[in-house]
Amino acid sequence: MISKATIIRSLPYVLKTIDIPGLGKKYQGKVRDFYIKNGKRILITTDRQSAFDVILGHIPFKGAVLNLLSAFWFEETKDIVPNHMISVPDPNVMITRDCTPIPVEMIVRGYISGVTKTSIWYSYERGEQLIYGIPFPDGLKKNQKLPNPVITPTTHPLAGSTVHDERLTREQIIKQKIVPKKLYEQMERAALALFARGTRICERRGLILVDTKYEFGMYKGKLTLIDEIHTPDSSRFWTKESYDRIFHTDEKGEAPNQRSSDARTQTSGGGKFGSGEPDNFDKEFLRLWYAQRGYRGEGSPPKMPTELVIALARRYIAVYEKITGRKFRAFSYPINQRIIQALTT
Ligand SMILES: Nc1ncnc2c1ncn2[C@@H]1O[C@H](COP(=O)(O)OP(=O)(O)OP(=O)(O)O)[C@@H](O)[C@H]1O
Ligand SMILES: [Mg+2]
């Protein structure tokens, strides 16, 4: 793991955005800047940190971690479904096939959890048992493993639109022909197979893939996985060890029962940011920090203290190293010139 001093030194130079001469018009998502040229989408993952659909700050090395982690997963899953990756000419850059995005995001959940209003726990806790058109059994506990992973699709607003993601059901998608039935079924199969692969690889590293989001597009008539995959921005991860401490798990690792809430608080290990939640390696850490200060996306967000920025950088790097089994190689900031060189020579 790179030192705290390296992270502190990098703070003033984080990649906020980049202008690359000769590539034409620049487009921006919340986290990525991109250029479209000759049927290719050049994705530059910046250090922008978003949550609640707002940019809250910038985290050193985050862009590289996300990009390299996606590259790892695209490689590990390309036998399941073709993906958009062509090459990675720089730690922060991926050259991809520019696809026609499918306007439905596939969210796959292996556990019932979450703090946001779109999480299934939020609805279930309020007595709903038919969520996203999916029936859930009685008596589930927060963070319990589901008998089988479920897909909760949402609309994917086109870039630049201010409409927030809306819940859908598979019946709506098919009936309203948002996606043709055959194609949607193909997306379902791909999403579940990707989730199973992700779960298996994470498990070997002592991590639980809790839930994740997949985006698909069409390329030359073929279903193609796009955007990012199994990163801390698109997914939530728990450490298996902390999960097992919170839940009694039987020999097969199935059907956990919760201990008393006392034991839960004592053994949560969530440190100062958690409370009875499994240790997580994802944006939930940040969401919880803001939620504890009464911020859930409306009004102006509290400023991220430097200590939190450093903690986040370390988490991003840690999860990269855990999942890939590779050491994250730090580089020195600023990196704008390095990226420009990689893309223009
Ligand atoms: N290969 C691809 N072809 C077409 N579009 C893509 C491809 N890969 C990613 N995208 C789109 O490019 C954008 C990348 O930017 P970024 O990830 O910052 O967006 P975002 O603000 O997170 O929004 P989103 O919710 O759409 O991901 C996204 O809109 C994503 O859907
Ligand atoms: Mg995105």
mmCIF file of C-alpha atoms and ligand atoms in Angstrom:
data_model
loop_
_atom_site.group_PDB
_atom_site.id
_atom_site.type_symbol
_atom_site.label_atom_id
_atom_site.label_comp_id
_atom_site.label_asym_id
_atom_site.label_seq_id
_atom_site.Cartn_x
_atom_site.Cartn_y
_atom_site.Cartn_z
ATOM 1 C CA MET A 1 0.000 0.000 0.000
ATOM 2 C CA ILE A 2 1.374 3.411 -0.906
ATOM 3 C CA SER A 3 2.186 5.755 1.941
ATOM 4 C CA LYS A 4 -0.006 8.416 3.436
ATOM 5 C CA ALA A 5 2.725 10.927 2.584
ATOM 6 C CA THR A 6 2.414 10.100 -1.129
ATOM 7 C CA ILE A 7 -1.327 10.655 -0.967
ATOM 8 C CA ILE A 8 -0.920 13.969 0.858
ATOM 9 C CA ARG A 9 1.679 15.135 -1.664
ATOM 10 C CA SER A 10 -0.736 14.348 -4.484
ATOM 11 C CA LEU A 11 -3.711 16.213 -3.061
ATOM 12 C CA PRO A 12 -3.173 19.528 -4.893
ATOM 13 C CA TYR A 13 -2.662 17.793 -8.273
ATOM 14 C CA VAL A 14 -5.581 15.368 -8.519
ATOM 15 C CA LEU A 15 -7.122 14.931 -11.968
ATOM 16 C CA LYS A 16 -10.267 17.061 -12.014
ATOM 17 C CA THR A 17 -10.743 17.224 -15.763
ATOM 18 C CA ILE A 18 -8.584 17.087 -18.858
ATOM 19 C CA ASP A 19 -8.461 18.817 -22.217
ATOM 20 C CA ILE A 20 -6.741 16.851 -24.946
ATOM 21 C CA PRO A 21 -5.841 18.751 -28.074
ATOM 22 C CA GLY A 22 -6.780 17.202 -31.403
ATOM 23 C CA LEU A 23 -9.497 14.871 -30.143
ATOM 24 C CA GLY A 24 -12.436 17.163 -30.859
ATOM 25 C CA LYS A 25 -15.310 17.859 -28.521
ATOM 26 C CA LYS A 26 -14.965 16.833 -24.903
ATOM 27 C CA TYR A 27 -17.927 15.152 -23.201
ATOM 28 C CA GLN A 28 -18.304 14.703 -19.454
ATOM 29 C CA GLY A 29 -20.082 12.283 -17.191
ATOM 30 C CA LYS A 30 -19.940 12.645 -13.449
ATOM 31 C CA VAL A 31 -16.678 10.741 -13.178
ATOM 32 C CA ARG A 32 -15.344 10.358 -16.719
ATOM 33 C CA ASP A 33 -14.315 12.771 -19.426
ATOM 34 C CA PHE A 34 -14.565 11.297 -22.879
ATOM 35 C CA TYR A 35 -13.933 11.895 -26.535
ATOM 36 C CA ILE A 36 -15.559 10.121 -29.436
ATOM 37 C CA LYS A 37 -13.473 9.515 -32.532
ATOM 38 C CA ASN A 38 -13.673 7.014 -35.398
ATOM 39 C CA GLY A 39 -16.171 4.759 -33.660
ATOM 40 C CA LYS A 40 -14.099 4.730 -30.490
ATOM 41 C CA ARG A 41 -14.917 6.228 -27.148
ATOM 42 C CA ILE A 42 -11.830 7.375 -25.286
ATOM 43 C CA LEU A 43 -12.744 7.217 -21.617
ATOM 44 C CA ILE A 44 -10.579 9.146 -19.170
ATOM 45 C CA THR A 45 -11.434 8.288 -15.588
ATOM 46 C CA THR A 46 -10.805 11.360 -13.430
ATOM 47 C CA ASP A 47 -10.429 11.587 -9.653
ATOM 48 C CA ARG A 48 -13.881 13.116 -9.230
ATOM 49 C CA GLN A 49 -15.846 11.645 -6.340
ATOM 50 C CA SER A 50 -19.582 11.582 -6.817
ATOM 51 C CA ALA A 51 -22.309 10.355 -4.508
ATOM 52 C CA PHE A 52 -25.984 11.247 -4.372
ATOM 53 C CA ASP A 53 -25.437 12.423 -8.002
ATOM 54 C CA VAL A 54 -23.255 15.291 -6.740
ATOM 55 C CA ILE A 55 -19.473 15.824 -7.080
ATOM 56 C CA LEU A 56 -18.281 15.932 -3.485
ATOM 57 C CA GLY A 57 -14.532 16.247 -4.042
ATOM 58 C CA HIS A 58 -11.457 14.637 -5.613
ATOM 59 C CA ILE A 59 -9.568 11.567 -4.415
ATOM 60 C CA PRO A 60 -5.931 10.939 -5.370
ATOM 61 C CA PHE A 61 -5.426 7.794 -7.500
ATOM 62 C CA LYS A 62 -9.140 7.056 -7.650
ATOM 63 C CA GLY A 63 -9.359 7.444 -11.431
ATOM 64 C CA ALA A 64 -6.519 5.023 -12.049
ATOM 65 C CA VAL A 65 -7.893 2.516 -9.554
ATOM 66 C CA LEU A 66 -11.314 2.509 -11.214
ATOM 67 C CA ASN A 67 -9.907 2.252 -14.707
ATOM 68 C CA LEU A 68 -7.406 -0.512 -13.925
ATOM 69 C CA LEU A 69 -9.914 -2.452 -11.878
ATOM 70 C CA SER A 70 -12.434 -2.311 -14.718
ATOM 71 C CA ALA A 71 -9.727 -3.474 -17.109
ATOM 72 C CA PHE A 72 -9.005 -6.431 -14.795
ATOM 73 C CA TRP A 73 -12.679 -7.429 -14.697
ATOM 74 C CA PHE A 74 -13.281 -6.947 -18.429
ATOM 75 C CA GLU A 75 -10.421 -9.365 -19.026
ATOM 76 C CA GLU A 76 -11.742 -11.849 -16.444
ATOM 77 C CA THR A 77 -15.286 -11.850 -17.846
ATOM 78 C CA LYS A 78 -14.854 -11.526 -21.614
ATOM 79 C CA ASP A 79 -15.866 -15.169 -22.120
ATOM 80 C CA ILE A 80 -19.302 -14.408 -20.631
ATOM 81 C CA VAL A 81 -20.212 -11.396 -22.738
ATOM 82 C CA PRO A 82 -18.179 -9.199 -25.116
ATOM 83 C CA ASN A 83 -17.170 -5.864 -23.607
ATOM 84 C CA HIS A 84 -16.154 -2.480 -24.943
ATOM 85 C CA MET A 85 -12.461 -2.542 -23.952
ATOM 86 C CA ILE A 86 -9.912 -2.165 -26.737
ATOM 87 C CA SER A 87 -6.818 -1.001 -24.853
ATOM 88 C CA VAL A 88 -5.492 0.790 -21.773
ATOM 89 C CA PRO A 89 -2.809 3.210 -22.993
ATOM 90 C CA ASP A 90 -2.513 4.921 -19.605
ATOM 91 C CA PRO A 91 -3.637 4.005 -16.053
ATOM 92 C CA ASN A 92 -6.451 6.575 -16.321
ATOM 93 C CA VAL A 93 -7.463 5.858 -19.917
ATOM 94 C CA MET A 94 -9.410 3.142 -21.687
ATOM 95 C CA ILE A 95 -10.003 3.121 -25.417
ATOM 96 C CA THR A 96 -13.379 1.493 -25.985
ATOM 97 C CA ARG A 97 -15.784 0.624 -28.763
ATOM 98 C CA ASP A 98 -18.379 3.365 -28.880
ATOM 99 C CA CYS A 99 -21.682 1.551 -28.448
ATOM 100 C CA THR A 100 -25.329 2.542 -28.618
ATOM 101 C CA PRO A 101 -26.249 2.476 -24.937
ATOM 102 C CA ILE A 102 -29.291 0.456 -23.864
ATOM 103 C CA PRO A 103 -31.423 2.740 -21.670
ATOM 104 C CA VAL A 104 -31.764 0.250 -18.806
ATOM 105 C CA GLU A 105 -29.203 -0.328 -16.059
ATOM 106 C CA MET A 106 -29.065 -3.829 -14.652
ATOM 107 C CA ILE A 107 -28.611 -3.722 -10.903
ATOM 108 C CA VAL A 108 -27.904 -7.117 -9.411
ATOM 109 C CA ARG A 109 -28.228 -7.641 -5.669
ATOM 110 C CA GLY A 110 -27.092 -10.647 -3.697
ATOM 111 C CA TYR A 111 -28.074 -9.228 -0.289
ATOM 112 C CA ILE A 112 -30.904 -7.119 1.082
ATOM 113 C CA SER A 113 -29.246 -3.931 2.242
ATOM 114 C CA GLY A 114 -28.552 -0.300 1.614
ATOM 115 C CA VAL A 115 -29.152 3.163 2.993
ATOM 116 C CA THR A 116 -30.411 4.925 -0.136
ATOM 117 C CA LYS A 117 -34.080 5.207 -1.028
ATOM 118 C CA THR A 118 -33.645 2.932 -4.036
ATOM 119 C CA SER A 119 -32.213 0.107 -1.920
ATOM 120 C CA ILE A 120 -34.487 -2.873 -1.387
ATOM 121 C CA TRP A 121 -33.949 -2.747 2.363
ATOM 122 C CA TYR A 122 -35.408 0.780 2.428
ATOM 123 C CA SER A 123 -38.693 -0.477 0.896
ATOM 124 C CA TYR A 124 -38.735 -3.811 2.709
ATOM 125 C CA GLU A 125 -38.243 -2.118 6.087
ATOM 126 C CA ARG A 126 -41.323 -0.022 5.328
ATOM 127 C CA GLY A 127 -43.411 -3.140 4.775
ATOM 128 C CA GLU A 128 -43.240 -3.535 0.997
ATOM 129 C CA GLN A 129 -42.767 -7.123 -0.097
ATOM 130 C CA LEU A 130 -43.191 -6.689 -3.831
ATOM 131 C CA ILE A 131 -40.241 -4.542 -4.793
ATOM 132 C CA TYR A 132 -39.346 -3.844 -8.436
ATOM 133 C CA GLY A 133 -42.033 -6.443 -9.171
ATOM 134 C CA ILE A 134 -40.062 -9.090 -7.273
ATOM 135 C CA PRO A 135 -41.650 -10.872 -4.288
ATOM 136 C CA PHE A 136 -39.504 -11.026 -1.150
ATOM 137 C CA PRO A 137 -40.109 -13.560 1.644
ATOM 138 C CA ASP A 138 -41.126 -12.669 5.211
ATOM 139 C CA GLY A 139 -38.647 -12.173 7.981
ATOM 140 C CA LEU A 140 -35.545 -11.026 6.133
ATOM 141 C CA LYS A 141 -32.977 -9.214 8.274
ATOM 142 C CA LYS A 142 -30.990 -6.227 7.141
ATOM 143 C CA ASN A 143 -27.925 -7.318 5.106
ATOM 144 C CA GLN A 144 -29.134 -10.905 4.852
ATOM 145 C CA LYS A 145 -28.076 -12.947 1.859
ATOM 146 C CA LEU A 146 -30.913 -13.470 -0.627
ATOM 147 C CA PRO A 147 -31.771 -17.049 -1.681
ATOM 148 C CA ASN A 148 -30.784 -16.021 -5.219
ATOM 149 C CA PRO A 149 -29.418 -12.744 -6.595
ATOM 150 C CA VAL A 150 -32.147 -10.493 -7.995
ATOM 151 C CA ILE A 151 -32.105 -7.970 -10.833
ATOM 152 C CA THR A 152 -33.683 -4.599 -10.146
ATOM 153 C CA PRO A 153 -33.561 -2.690 -13.430
ATOM 154 C CA THR A 154 -33.676 1.103 -13.567
ATOM 155 C CA THR A 155 -33.917 3.563 -16.412
ATOM 156 C CA HIS A 156 -30.619 4.962 -17.518
ATOM 157 C CA PRO A 157 -31.066 8.639 -18.346
ATOM 158 C CA LEU A 158 -29.106 9.825 -21.370
ATOM 159 C CA ALA A 159 -25.954 11.833 -20.646
ATOM 160 C CA GLY A 160 -26.664 15.406 -19.631
ATOM 161 C CA SER A 161 -30.226 14.657 -18.548
ATOM 162 C CA THR A 162 -31.179 15.692 -15.032
ATOM 163 C CA VAL A 163 -33.796 12.970 -14.663
ATOM 164 C CA HIS A 164 -32.770 10.600 -11.894
ATOM 165 C CA ASP A 165 -32.787 6.858 -12.346
ATOM 166 C CA GLU A 166 -36.255 5.410 -12.064
ATOM 167 C CA ARG A 167 -37.282 1.952 -10.989
ATOM 168 C CA LEU A 168 -38.643 -0.416 -13.580
ATOM 169 C CA THR A 169 -39.930 -3.948 -13.559
ATOM 170 C CA ARG A 170 -39.013 -6.564 -16.150
ATOM 171 C CA GLU A 171 -42.685 -6.677 -17.180
ATOM 172 C CA GLN A 172 -42.696 -2.914 -17.891
ATOM 173 C CA ILE A 173 -39.493 -3.169 -19.877
ATOM 174 C CA ILE A 174 -40.863 -5.932 -22.054
ATOM 175 C CA LYS A 175 -44.450 -4.665 -22.334
ATOM 176 C CA GLN A 176 -43.452 -1.086 -23.116
ATOM 177 C CA LYS A 177 -40.779 -2.408 -25.472
ATOM 178 C CA ILE A 178 -38.102 -0.350 -23.748
ATOM 179 C CA VAL A 179 -35.815 -3.224 -24.681
ATOM 180 C CA PRO A 180 -36.896 -6.076 -27.007
ATOM 181 C CA LYS A 181 -37.811 -9.195 -25.010
ATOM 182 C CA LYS A 182 -35.105 -11.447 -26.463
ATOM 183 C CA LEU A 183 -32.424 -8.847 -25.874
ATOM 184 C CA TYR A 184 -33.608 -8.174 -22.348
ATOM 185 C CA GLU A 185 -33.457 -11.866 -21.545
ATOM 186 C CA GLN A 186 -29.939 -11.936 -22.904
ATOM 187 C CA MET A 187 -29.062 -8.999 -20.623
ATOM 188 C CA GLU A 188 -30.511 -10.864 -17.649
ATOM 189 C CA ARG A 189 -28.485 -13.968 -18.365
ATOM 190 C CA ALA A 190 -25.310 -11.937 -18.860
ATOM 191 C CA ALA A 191 -25.871 -9.879 -15.704
ATOM 192 C CA LEU A 192 -26.416 -12.954 -13.513
ATOM 193 C CA ALA A 193 -23.436 -14.772 -15.005
ATOM 194 C CA LEU A 194 -21.220 -11.717 -14.503
ATOM 195 C CA PHE A 195 -22.413 -11.422 -10.929
ATOM 196 C CA ALA A 196 -21.676 -15.098 -10.271
ATOM 197 C CA ARG A 197 -18.167 -14.717 -11.712
ATOM 198 C CA GLY A 198 -17.597 -11.552 -9.683
ATOM 199 C CA THR A 199 -18.830 -13.257 -6.535
ATOM 200 C CA ARG A 200 -16.501 -16.208 -7.044
ATOM 201 C CA ILE A 201 -13.403 -14.107 -7.674
ATOM 202 C CA CYS A 202 -14.166 -11.775 -4.759
ATOM 203 C CA GLU A 203 -14.738 -14.743 -2.463
ATOM 204 C CA ARG A 204 -11.230 -16.015 -3.128
ATOM 205 C CA ARG A 205 -9.992 -12.648 -1.886
ATOM 206 C CA GLY A 206 -12.136 -12.626 1.253
ATOM 207 C CA LEU A 207 -14.651 -10.172 -0.176
ATOM 208 C CA ILE A 208 -18.386 -10.316 -0.692
ATOM 209 C CA LEU A 209 -19.784 -8.714 -3.835
ATOM 210 C CA VAL A 210 -22.968 -7.301 -2.318
ATOM 211 C CA ASP A 211 -24.523 -5.649 -5.330
ATOM 212 C CA THR A 212 -23.512 -4.007 -8.554
ATOM 213 C CA LYS A 213 -24.642 -2.185 -11.657
ATOM 214 C CA TYR A 214 -24.046 -3.209 -15.260
ATOM 215 C CA GLU A 215 -24.521 -1.075 -18.335
ATOM 216 C CA PHE A 216 -24.884 -2.585 -21.764
ATOM 217 C CA GLY A 217 -24.810 -1.237 -25.269
ATOM 218 C CA MET A 218 -25.058 -2.549 -28.795
ATOM 219 C CA TYR A 219 -22.017 -2.800 -31.039
ATOM 220 C CA LYS A 220 -22.440 -4.088 -34.587
ATOM 221 C CA GLY A 221 -25.664 -5.808 -33.559
ATOM 222 C CA LYS A 222 -24.072 -7.512 -30.544
ATOM 223 C CA LEU A 223 -24.839 -7.076 -26.861
ATOM 224 C CA THR A 224 -21.752 -5.487 -25.291
ATOM 225 C CA LEU A 225 -20.846 -4.679 -21.697
ATOM 226 C CA ILE A 226 -19.862 -1.001 -21.377
ATOM 227 C CA ASP A 227 -18.879 1.648 -18.809
ATOM 228 C CA GLU A 228 -17.216 0.031 -15.779
ATOM 229 C CA ILE A 229 -17.463 -3.275 -13.960
ATOM 230 C CA HIS A 230 -17.176 -4.350 -10.319
ATOM 231 C CA THR A 231 -15.539 -1.119 -9.168
ATOM 232 C CA PRO A 232 -16.204 0.539 -5.822
ATOM 233 C CA ASP A 233 -18.238 3.174 -7.729
ATOM 234 C CA SER A 234 -20.591 0.674 -9.323
ATOM 235 C CA SER A 235 -20.599 -2.002 -6.644
ATOM 236 C CA ARG A 236 -20.578 -2.592 -2.953
ATOM 237 C CA PHE A 237 -18.140 -4.936 -1.264
ATOM 238 C CA TRP A 238 -18.026 -6.253 2.283
ATOM 239 C CA THR A 239 -15.180 -8.119 3.899
ATOM 240 C CA LYS A 240 -16.292 -11.690 4.485
ATOM 241 C CA GLU A 241 -14.607 -11.703 7.857
ATOM 242 C CA SER A 242 -16.644 -8.751 9.175
ATOM 243 C CA TYR A 243 -19.854 -10.171 7.711
ATOM 244 C CA ASP A 244 -19.286 -13.462 9.479
ATOM 245 C CA ARG A 245 -18.673 -11.620 12.723
ATOM 246 C CA ILE A 246 -22.032 -9.854 12.448
ATOM 247 C CA PHE A 247 -24.017 -12.867 11.286
ATOM 248 C CA HIS A 248 -23.904 -16.436 12.447
ATOM 249 C CA THR A 249 -23.146 -18.371 9.307
ATOM 250 C CA ASP A 250 -23.727 -22.093 9.009
ATOM 251 C CA GLU A 251 -21.169 -24.473 7.475
ATOM 252 C CA LYS A 252 -22.337 -23.763 3.945
ATOM 253 C CA GLY A 253 -22.114 -20.020 4.503
ATOM 254 C CA GLU A 254 -25.854 -19.758 3.846
ATOM 255 C CA ALA A 255 -28.893 -18.406 5.656
ATOM 256 C CA PRO A 256 -27.297 -16.193 8.256
ATOM 257 C CA ASN A 257 -29.165 -15.370 11.425
ATOM 258 C CA GLN A 258 -28.448 -12.162 13.134
ATOM 259 C CA ARG A 259 -26.937 -12.060 16.598
ATOM 260 C CA SER A 260 -28.345 -9.806 19.258
ATOM 261 C CA SER A 261 -27.924 -6.148 18.469
ATOM 262 C CA ASP A 262 -25.499 -5.832 21.387
ATOM 263 C CA ALA A 263 -23.109 -8.327 19.911
ATOM 264 C CA ARG A 264 -23.566 -6.587 16.607
ATOM 265 C CA THR A 265 -22.414 -3.210 17.849
ATOM 266 C CA GLN A 266 -19.503 -4.676 19.732
ATOM 267 C CA THR A 267 -18.211 -6.727 16.866
ATOM 268 C CA SER A 268 -19.111 -4.520 13.942
ATOM 269 C CA GLY A 269 -15.536 -3.377 13.397
ATOM 270 C CA GLY A 270 -16.981 -0.521 11.388
ATOM 271 C CA GLY A 271 -14.632 1.871 13.145
ATOM 272 C CA LYS A 272 -15.735 5.418 13.576
ATOM 273 C CA PHE A 273 -17.747 5.496 10.340
ATOM 274 C CA GLY A 274 -19.743 2.309 10.724
ATOM 275 C CA SER A 275 -22.309 1.094 13.191
ATOM 276 C CA GLY A 276 -23.261 -2.532 13.067
ATOM 277 C CA GLU A 277 -22.594 -2.688 9.325
ATOM 278 C CA PRO A 278 -20.096 -5.047 7.727
ATOM 279 C CA ASP A 279 -16.787 -3.394 6.811
ATOM 280 C CA ASN A 280 -17.339 -2.069 3.343
ATOM 281 C CA PHE A 281 -15.083 -1.008 0.515
ATOM 282 C CA ASP A 282 -17.361 1.211 -1.408
ATOM 283 C CA LYS A 283 -19.242 4.453 -1.614
ATOM 284 C CA GLU A 284 -21.459 3.374 1.248
ATOM 285 C CA PHE A 285 -18.618 4.488 3.529
ATOM 286 C CA LEU A 286 -18.901 7.974 2.098
ATOM 287 C CA ARG A 287 -22.698 7.947 1.951
ATOM 288 C CA LEU A 288 -22.799 6.964 5.617
ATOM 289 C CA TRP A 289 -20.386 9.772 6.517
ATOM 290 C CA TYR A 290 -22.651 12.304 4.809
ATOM 291 C CA ALA A 291 -25.882 10.694 6.023
ATOM 292 C CA GLN A 292 -24.583 10.911 9.601
ATOM 293 C CA ARG A 293 -24.261 14.657 9.029
ATOM 294 C CA GLY A 294 -27.772 14.910 7.660
ATOM 295 C CA TYR A 295 -26.767 15.211 3.997
ATOM 296 C CA ARG A 296 -28.528 13.004 1.459
ATOM 297 C CA GLY A 297 -28.039 14.907 -1.753
ATOM 298 C CA GLU A 298 -30.080 18.061 -1.224
ATOM 299 C CA GLY A 299 -28.664 21.500 -0.480
ATOM 300 C CA SER A 300 -24.948 22.146 -0.249
ATOM 301 C CA PRO A 301 -22.815 19.252 0.966
ATOM 302 C CA PRO A 302 -20.463 19.551 3.949
ATOM 303 C CA LYS A 303 -16.829 19.870 2.831
ATOM 304 C CA MET A 304 -14.887 16.635 2.793
ATOM 305 C CA PRO A 305 -12.130 16.885 5.401
ATOM 306 C CA THR A 306 -8.599 15.948 4.285
ATOM 307 C CA GLU A 307 -8.578 12.943 6.613
ATOM 308 C CA LEU A 308 -11.640 11.567 4.836
ATOM 309 C CA VAL A 309 -10.082 12.168 1.406
ATOM 310 C CA ILE A 310 -6.997 10.233 2.493
ATOM 311 C CA ALA A 311 -9.079 7.433 3.992
ATOM 312 C CA LEU A 312 -11.032 7.144 0.748
ATOM 313 C CA ALA A 313 -7.872 7.042 -1.373
ATOM 314 C CA ARG A 314 -6.535 4.238 0.814
ATOM 315 C CA ARG A 315 -9.793 2.328 0.523
ATOM 316 C CA TYR A 316 -9.869 2.579 -3.256
ATOM 317 C CA ILE A 317 -6.277 1.357 -3.460
ATOM 318 C CA ALA A 318 -6.899 -1.400 -0.903
ATOM 319 C CA VAL A 319 -9.855 -2.836 -2.753
ATOM 320 C CA TYR A 320 -7.899 -2.799 -6.022
ATOM 321 C CA GLU A 321 -5.046 -4.692 -4.395
ATOM 322 C CA LYS A 322 -7.374 -7.145 -2.686
ATOM 323 C CA ILE A 323 -9.394 -8.015 -5.769
ATOM 324 C CA THR A 324 -6.579 -8.201 -8.288
ATOM 325 C CA GLY A 325 -3.870 -9.531 -5.978
ATOM 326 C CA ARG A 326 -1.614 -6.933 -7.620
ATOM 327 C CA LYS A 327 0.177 -4.032 -5.997
ATOM 328 C CA PHE A 328 -1.117 -0.647 -7.001
ATOM 329 C CA ARG A 329 1.696 1.318 -8.562
ATOM 330 C CA ALA A 330 1.591 4.929 -7.527
ATOM 331 C CA PHE A 331 2.654 7.620 -9.953
ATOM 332 C CA SER A 332 3.467 11.227 -9.452
ATOM 333 C CA TYR A 333 0.919 13.900 -10.061
ATOM 334 C CA PRO A 334 0.126 15.998 -12.050
ATOM 335 C CA ILE A 335 -0.730 13.497 -14.788
ATOM 336 C CA ASN A 336 -2.400 15.656 -17.455
ATOM 337 C CA GLN A 337 0.747 15.754 -19.589
ATOM 338 C CA ARG A 338 1.294 12.007 -19.266
ATOM 339 C CA ILE A 339 -2.243 11.310 -20.477
ATOM 340 C CA ILE A 340 -1.997 13.778 -23.361
ATOM 341 C CA GLN A 341 1.230 12.126 -24.430
ATOM 342 C CA ALA A 342 -0.275 8.640 -24.259
ATOM 343 C CA LEU A 343 -3.145 9.762 -26.480
ATOM 344 C CA THR A 344 -1.445 11.951 -29.007
ATOM 345 C CA THR A 345 1.787 10.162 -29.855
HETATM 346 N N1 LIG B 1 -18.485 1.906 -24.716
HETATM 347 C C1 LIG B 1 -19.419 2.825 -24.461
HETATM 348 N N2 LIG B 1 -20.246 3.213 -25.441
HETATM 349 C C2 LIG B 1 -21.175 4.170 -25.212
HETATM 350 N N3 LIG B 1 -21.333 4.792 -24.034
HETATM 351 C C3 LIG B 1 -20.532 4.442 -23.008
HETATM 352 C C4 LIG B 1 -19.533 3.437 -23.166
HETATM 353 N N4 LIG B 1 -18.894 3.289 -22.003
HETATM 354 C C5 LIG B 1 -19.438 4.165 -21.146
HETATM 355 N N5 LIG B 1 -20.421 4.868 -21.740
HETATM 356 C C6 LIG B 1 -21.166 6.000 -21.173
HETATM 357 O O1 LIG B 1 -20.203 7.045 -21.023
HETATM 358 C C7 LIG B 1 -20.445 7.788 -19.831
HETATM 359 C C8 LIG B 1 -19.241 7.696 -18.917
HETATM 360 O O2 LIG B 1 -19.232 8.731 -17.994
HETATM 361 P P1 LIG B 1 -19.472 8.543 -16.442
HETATM 362 O O3 LIG B 1 -19.236 7.141 -16.029
HETATM 363 O O4 LIG B 1 -18.748 9.645 -15.791
HETATM 364 O O5 LIG B 1 -21.014 8.824 -16.425
HETATM 365 P P2 LIG B 1 -21.916 8.988 -15.126
HETATM 366 O O6 LIG B 1 -22.077 10.413 -14.838
HETATM 367 O O7 LIG B 1 -21.482 8.031 -14.106
HETATM 368 O O8 LIG B 1 -23.260 8.585 -15.665
HETATM 369 P P3 LIG B 1 -23.785 7.168 -15.830
HETATM 370 O O9 LIG B 1 -24.837 7.064 -14.775
HETATM 371 O O10 LIG B 1 -24.318 7.262 -17.227
HETATM 372 O O11 LIG B 1 -22.650 6.203 -15.679
HETATM 373 C C9 LIG B 1 -21.704 7.188 -19.234
HETATM 374 O O12 LIG B 1 -22.804 7.919 -19.666
HETATM 375 C C10 LIG B 1 -21.731 5.773 -19.812
HETATM 376 O O13 LIG B 1 -23.032 5.282 -19.874
HETATM 377 MG MG MG B 2 -20.796 5.879 -14.756
#
